[in-house]
GROMACS .gro file of C-alpha atoms in nm:
model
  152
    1UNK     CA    1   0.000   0.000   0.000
    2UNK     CA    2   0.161   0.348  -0.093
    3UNK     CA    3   0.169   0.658   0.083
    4UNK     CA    4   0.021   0.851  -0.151
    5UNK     CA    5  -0.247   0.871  -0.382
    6UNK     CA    6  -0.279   1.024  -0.671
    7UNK     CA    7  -0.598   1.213  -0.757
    8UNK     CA    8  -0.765   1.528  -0.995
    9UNK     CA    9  -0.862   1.831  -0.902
   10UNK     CA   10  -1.157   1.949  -1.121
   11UNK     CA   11  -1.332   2.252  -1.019
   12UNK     CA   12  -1.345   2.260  -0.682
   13UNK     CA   13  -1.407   1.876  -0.624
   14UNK     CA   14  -1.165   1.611  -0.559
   15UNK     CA   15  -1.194   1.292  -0.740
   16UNK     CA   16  -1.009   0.975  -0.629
   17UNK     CA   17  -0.858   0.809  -0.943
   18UNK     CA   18  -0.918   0.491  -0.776
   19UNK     CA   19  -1.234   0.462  -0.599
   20UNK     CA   20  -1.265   0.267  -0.290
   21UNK     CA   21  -1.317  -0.120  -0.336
   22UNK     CA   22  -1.628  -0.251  -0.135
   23UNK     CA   23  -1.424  -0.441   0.100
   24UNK     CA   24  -1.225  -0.168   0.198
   25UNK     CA   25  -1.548   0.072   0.240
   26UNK     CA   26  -1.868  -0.106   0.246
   27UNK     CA   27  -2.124   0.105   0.219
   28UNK     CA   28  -2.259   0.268   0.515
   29UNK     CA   29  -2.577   0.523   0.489
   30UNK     CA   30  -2.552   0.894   0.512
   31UNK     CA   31  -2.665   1.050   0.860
   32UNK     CA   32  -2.876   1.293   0.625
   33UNK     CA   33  -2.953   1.568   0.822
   34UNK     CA   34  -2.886   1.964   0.815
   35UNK     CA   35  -2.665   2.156   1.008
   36UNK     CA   36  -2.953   2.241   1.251
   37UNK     CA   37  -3.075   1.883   1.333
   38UNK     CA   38  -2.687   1.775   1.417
   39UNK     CA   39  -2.587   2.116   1.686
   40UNK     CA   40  -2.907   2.043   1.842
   41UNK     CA   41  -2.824   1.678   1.919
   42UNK     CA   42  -2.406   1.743   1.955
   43UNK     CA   43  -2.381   1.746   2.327
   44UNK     CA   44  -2.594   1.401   2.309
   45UNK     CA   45  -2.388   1.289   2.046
   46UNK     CA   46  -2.055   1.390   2.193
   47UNK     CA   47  -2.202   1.134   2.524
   48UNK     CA   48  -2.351   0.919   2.321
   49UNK     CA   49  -2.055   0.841   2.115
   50UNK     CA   50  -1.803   0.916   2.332
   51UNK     CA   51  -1.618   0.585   2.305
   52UNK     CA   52  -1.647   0.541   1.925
   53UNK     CA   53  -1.576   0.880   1.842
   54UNK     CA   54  -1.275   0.868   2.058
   55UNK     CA   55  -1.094   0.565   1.848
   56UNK     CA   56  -1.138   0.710   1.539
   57UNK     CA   57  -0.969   1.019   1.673
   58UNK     CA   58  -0.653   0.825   1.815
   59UNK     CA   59  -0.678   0.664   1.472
   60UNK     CA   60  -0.695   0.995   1.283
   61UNK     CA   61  -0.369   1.073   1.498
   62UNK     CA   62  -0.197   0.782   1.398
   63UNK     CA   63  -0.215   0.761   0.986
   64UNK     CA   64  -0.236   1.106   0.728
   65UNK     CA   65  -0.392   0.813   0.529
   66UNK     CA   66  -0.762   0.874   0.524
   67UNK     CA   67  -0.841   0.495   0.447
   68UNK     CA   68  -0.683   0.372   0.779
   69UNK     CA   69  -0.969   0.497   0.965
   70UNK     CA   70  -1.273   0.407   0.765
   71UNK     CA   71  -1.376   0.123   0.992
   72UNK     CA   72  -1.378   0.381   1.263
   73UNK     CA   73  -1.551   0.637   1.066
   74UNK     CA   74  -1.873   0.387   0.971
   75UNK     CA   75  -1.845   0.293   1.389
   76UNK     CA   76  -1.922   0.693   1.472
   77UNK     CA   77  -2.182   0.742   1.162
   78UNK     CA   78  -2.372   0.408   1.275
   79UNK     CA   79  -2.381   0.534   1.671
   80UNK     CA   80  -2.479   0.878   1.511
   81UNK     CA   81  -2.768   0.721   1.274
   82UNK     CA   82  -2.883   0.514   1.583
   83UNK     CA   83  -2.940   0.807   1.829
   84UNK     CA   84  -3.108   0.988   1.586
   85UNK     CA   85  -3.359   0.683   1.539
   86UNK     CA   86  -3.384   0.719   1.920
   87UNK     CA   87  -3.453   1.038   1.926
   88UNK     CA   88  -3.726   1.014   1.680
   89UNK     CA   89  -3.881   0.771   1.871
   90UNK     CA   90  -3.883   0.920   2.153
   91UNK     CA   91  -3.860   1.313   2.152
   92UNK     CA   92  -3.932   1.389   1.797
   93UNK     CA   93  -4.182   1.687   1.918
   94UNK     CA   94  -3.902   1.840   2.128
   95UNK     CA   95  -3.615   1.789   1.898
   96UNK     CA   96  -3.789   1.889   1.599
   97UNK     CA   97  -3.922   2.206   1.843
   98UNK     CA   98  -3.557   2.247   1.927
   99UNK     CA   99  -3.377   2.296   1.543
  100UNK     CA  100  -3.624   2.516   1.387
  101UNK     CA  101  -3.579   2.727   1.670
  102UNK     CA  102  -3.170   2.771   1.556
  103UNK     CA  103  -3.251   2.731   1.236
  104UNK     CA  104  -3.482   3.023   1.229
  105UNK     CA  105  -3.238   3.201   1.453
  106UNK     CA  106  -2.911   3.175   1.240
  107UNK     CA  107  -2.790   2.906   1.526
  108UNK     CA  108  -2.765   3.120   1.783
  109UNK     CA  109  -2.818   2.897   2.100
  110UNK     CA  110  -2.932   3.157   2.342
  111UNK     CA  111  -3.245   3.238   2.129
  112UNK     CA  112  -3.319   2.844   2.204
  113UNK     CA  113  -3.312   2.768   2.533
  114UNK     CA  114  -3.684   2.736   2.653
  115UNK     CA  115  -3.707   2.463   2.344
  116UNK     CA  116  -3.354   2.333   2.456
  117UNK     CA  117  -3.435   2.319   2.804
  118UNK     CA  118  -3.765   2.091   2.705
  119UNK     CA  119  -3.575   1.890   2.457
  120UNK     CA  120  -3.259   1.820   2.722
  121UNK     CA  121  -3.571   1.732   2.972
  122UNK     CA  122  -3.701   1.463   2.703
  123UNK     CA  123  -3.353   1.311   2.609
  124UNK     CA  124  -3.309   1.263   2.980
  125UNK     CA  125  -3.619   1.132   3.095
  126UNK     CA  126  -3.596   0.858   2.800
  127UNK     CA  127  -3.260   0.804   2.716
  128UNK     CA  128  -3.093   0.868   3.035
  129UNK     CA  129  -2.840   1.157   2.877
  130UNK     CA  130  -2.726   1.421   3.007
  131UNK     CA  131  -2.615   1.759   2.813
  132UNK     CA  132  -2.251   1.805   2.922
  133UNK     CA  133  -2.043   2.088   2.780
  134UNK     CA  134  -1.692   2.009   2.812
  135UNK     CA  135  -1.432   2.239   3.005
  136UNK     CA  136  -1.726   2.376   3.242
  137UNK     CA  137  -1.535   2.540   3.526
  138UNK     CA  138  -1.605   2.345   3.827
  139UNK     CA  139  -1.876   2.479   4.027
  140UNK     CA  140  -2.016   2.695   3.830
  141UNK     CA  141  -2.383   2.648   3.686
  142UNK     CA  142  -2.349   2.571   3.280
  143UNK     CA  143  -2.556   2.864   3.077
  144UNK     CA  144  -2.826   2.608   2.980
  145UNK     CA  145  -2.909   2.550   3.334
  146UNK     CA  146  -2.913   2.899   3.468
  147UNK     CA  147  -3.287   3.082   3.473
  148UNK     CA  148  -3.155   3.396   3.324
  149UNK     CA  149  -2.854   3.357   3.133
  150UNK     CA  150  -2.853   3.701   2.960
  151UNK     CA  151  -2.723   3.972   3.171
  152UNK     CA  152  -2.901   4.299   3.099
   0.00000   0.00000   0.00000
């Protein structure tokens, strides 16, 4: 197996002279969803998938070759796909409540957080997960939890 791969640039898109062979990459489906639909669900997804989405970042840091890490790739965009059948099952209302919100709102999460607050609620009650932002000084209340977290 080389190191590198040779490829063509045509206007703006990169194609592989190759192609990936079907045992290398089986097919795996495509999570399908905007950008709204995946921020509202990242801090479930980043607890969700901690473990798989973990191993394919040691693996990223291991190889510059993308193809070393496919197997860990279709791990994270399987545990991806199956929390989002989860969360259709189960808080569809909320979560669907939740995106428009940001996606009316250009993404801005503080417009969002009576909808957030009811969606986190749902995910919890049925799935058991908790919204966790990472590198939350200790002791200190995270913004989605405080009552009024604009200061006027």
């Amino acid at each position: 197996m080389t190191t590198h791969r040779e490829g063509v640039f045509v206007e703006g898109l990169w194609v592989e002279k190759e192609g990936l062979s079907s045992d290398v990459a089986p097919p795996v489906p495509e999570v399908g969803c905007t950008s709204a639909p995946l921020e509202s669900m990242s801090f479930h997804f980043a607890s969700y998938c901690k473990a798989y989405s973990e191993d394919y970042m040691l693996c990223k840091n291991e190889s510059q070759d993308p193809r070393h890490c496919l197997k860990e790739g279709r791990k994270v965009t399987r545990c991806a796909l199956d929390l989002i059948r989860k969360l259709k099952e189960n808080c569809d209302k909320e979560w669907t409540r939740h995106w428009e919100c940001l996606d009316v709102n250009n993404h801005q999460l503080f417009q969002c957080r009576k909808e957030e607050r009811e969606f986190n609620d749902c995910v919890f009650k049925k799935l058991g997960l908790t919204k966790t932002i990472p590198d939350t000084p200790e002791g200190q209340t995270p913004i989605h939890l405080k009552e009024k977290p604009l200061y006027k």
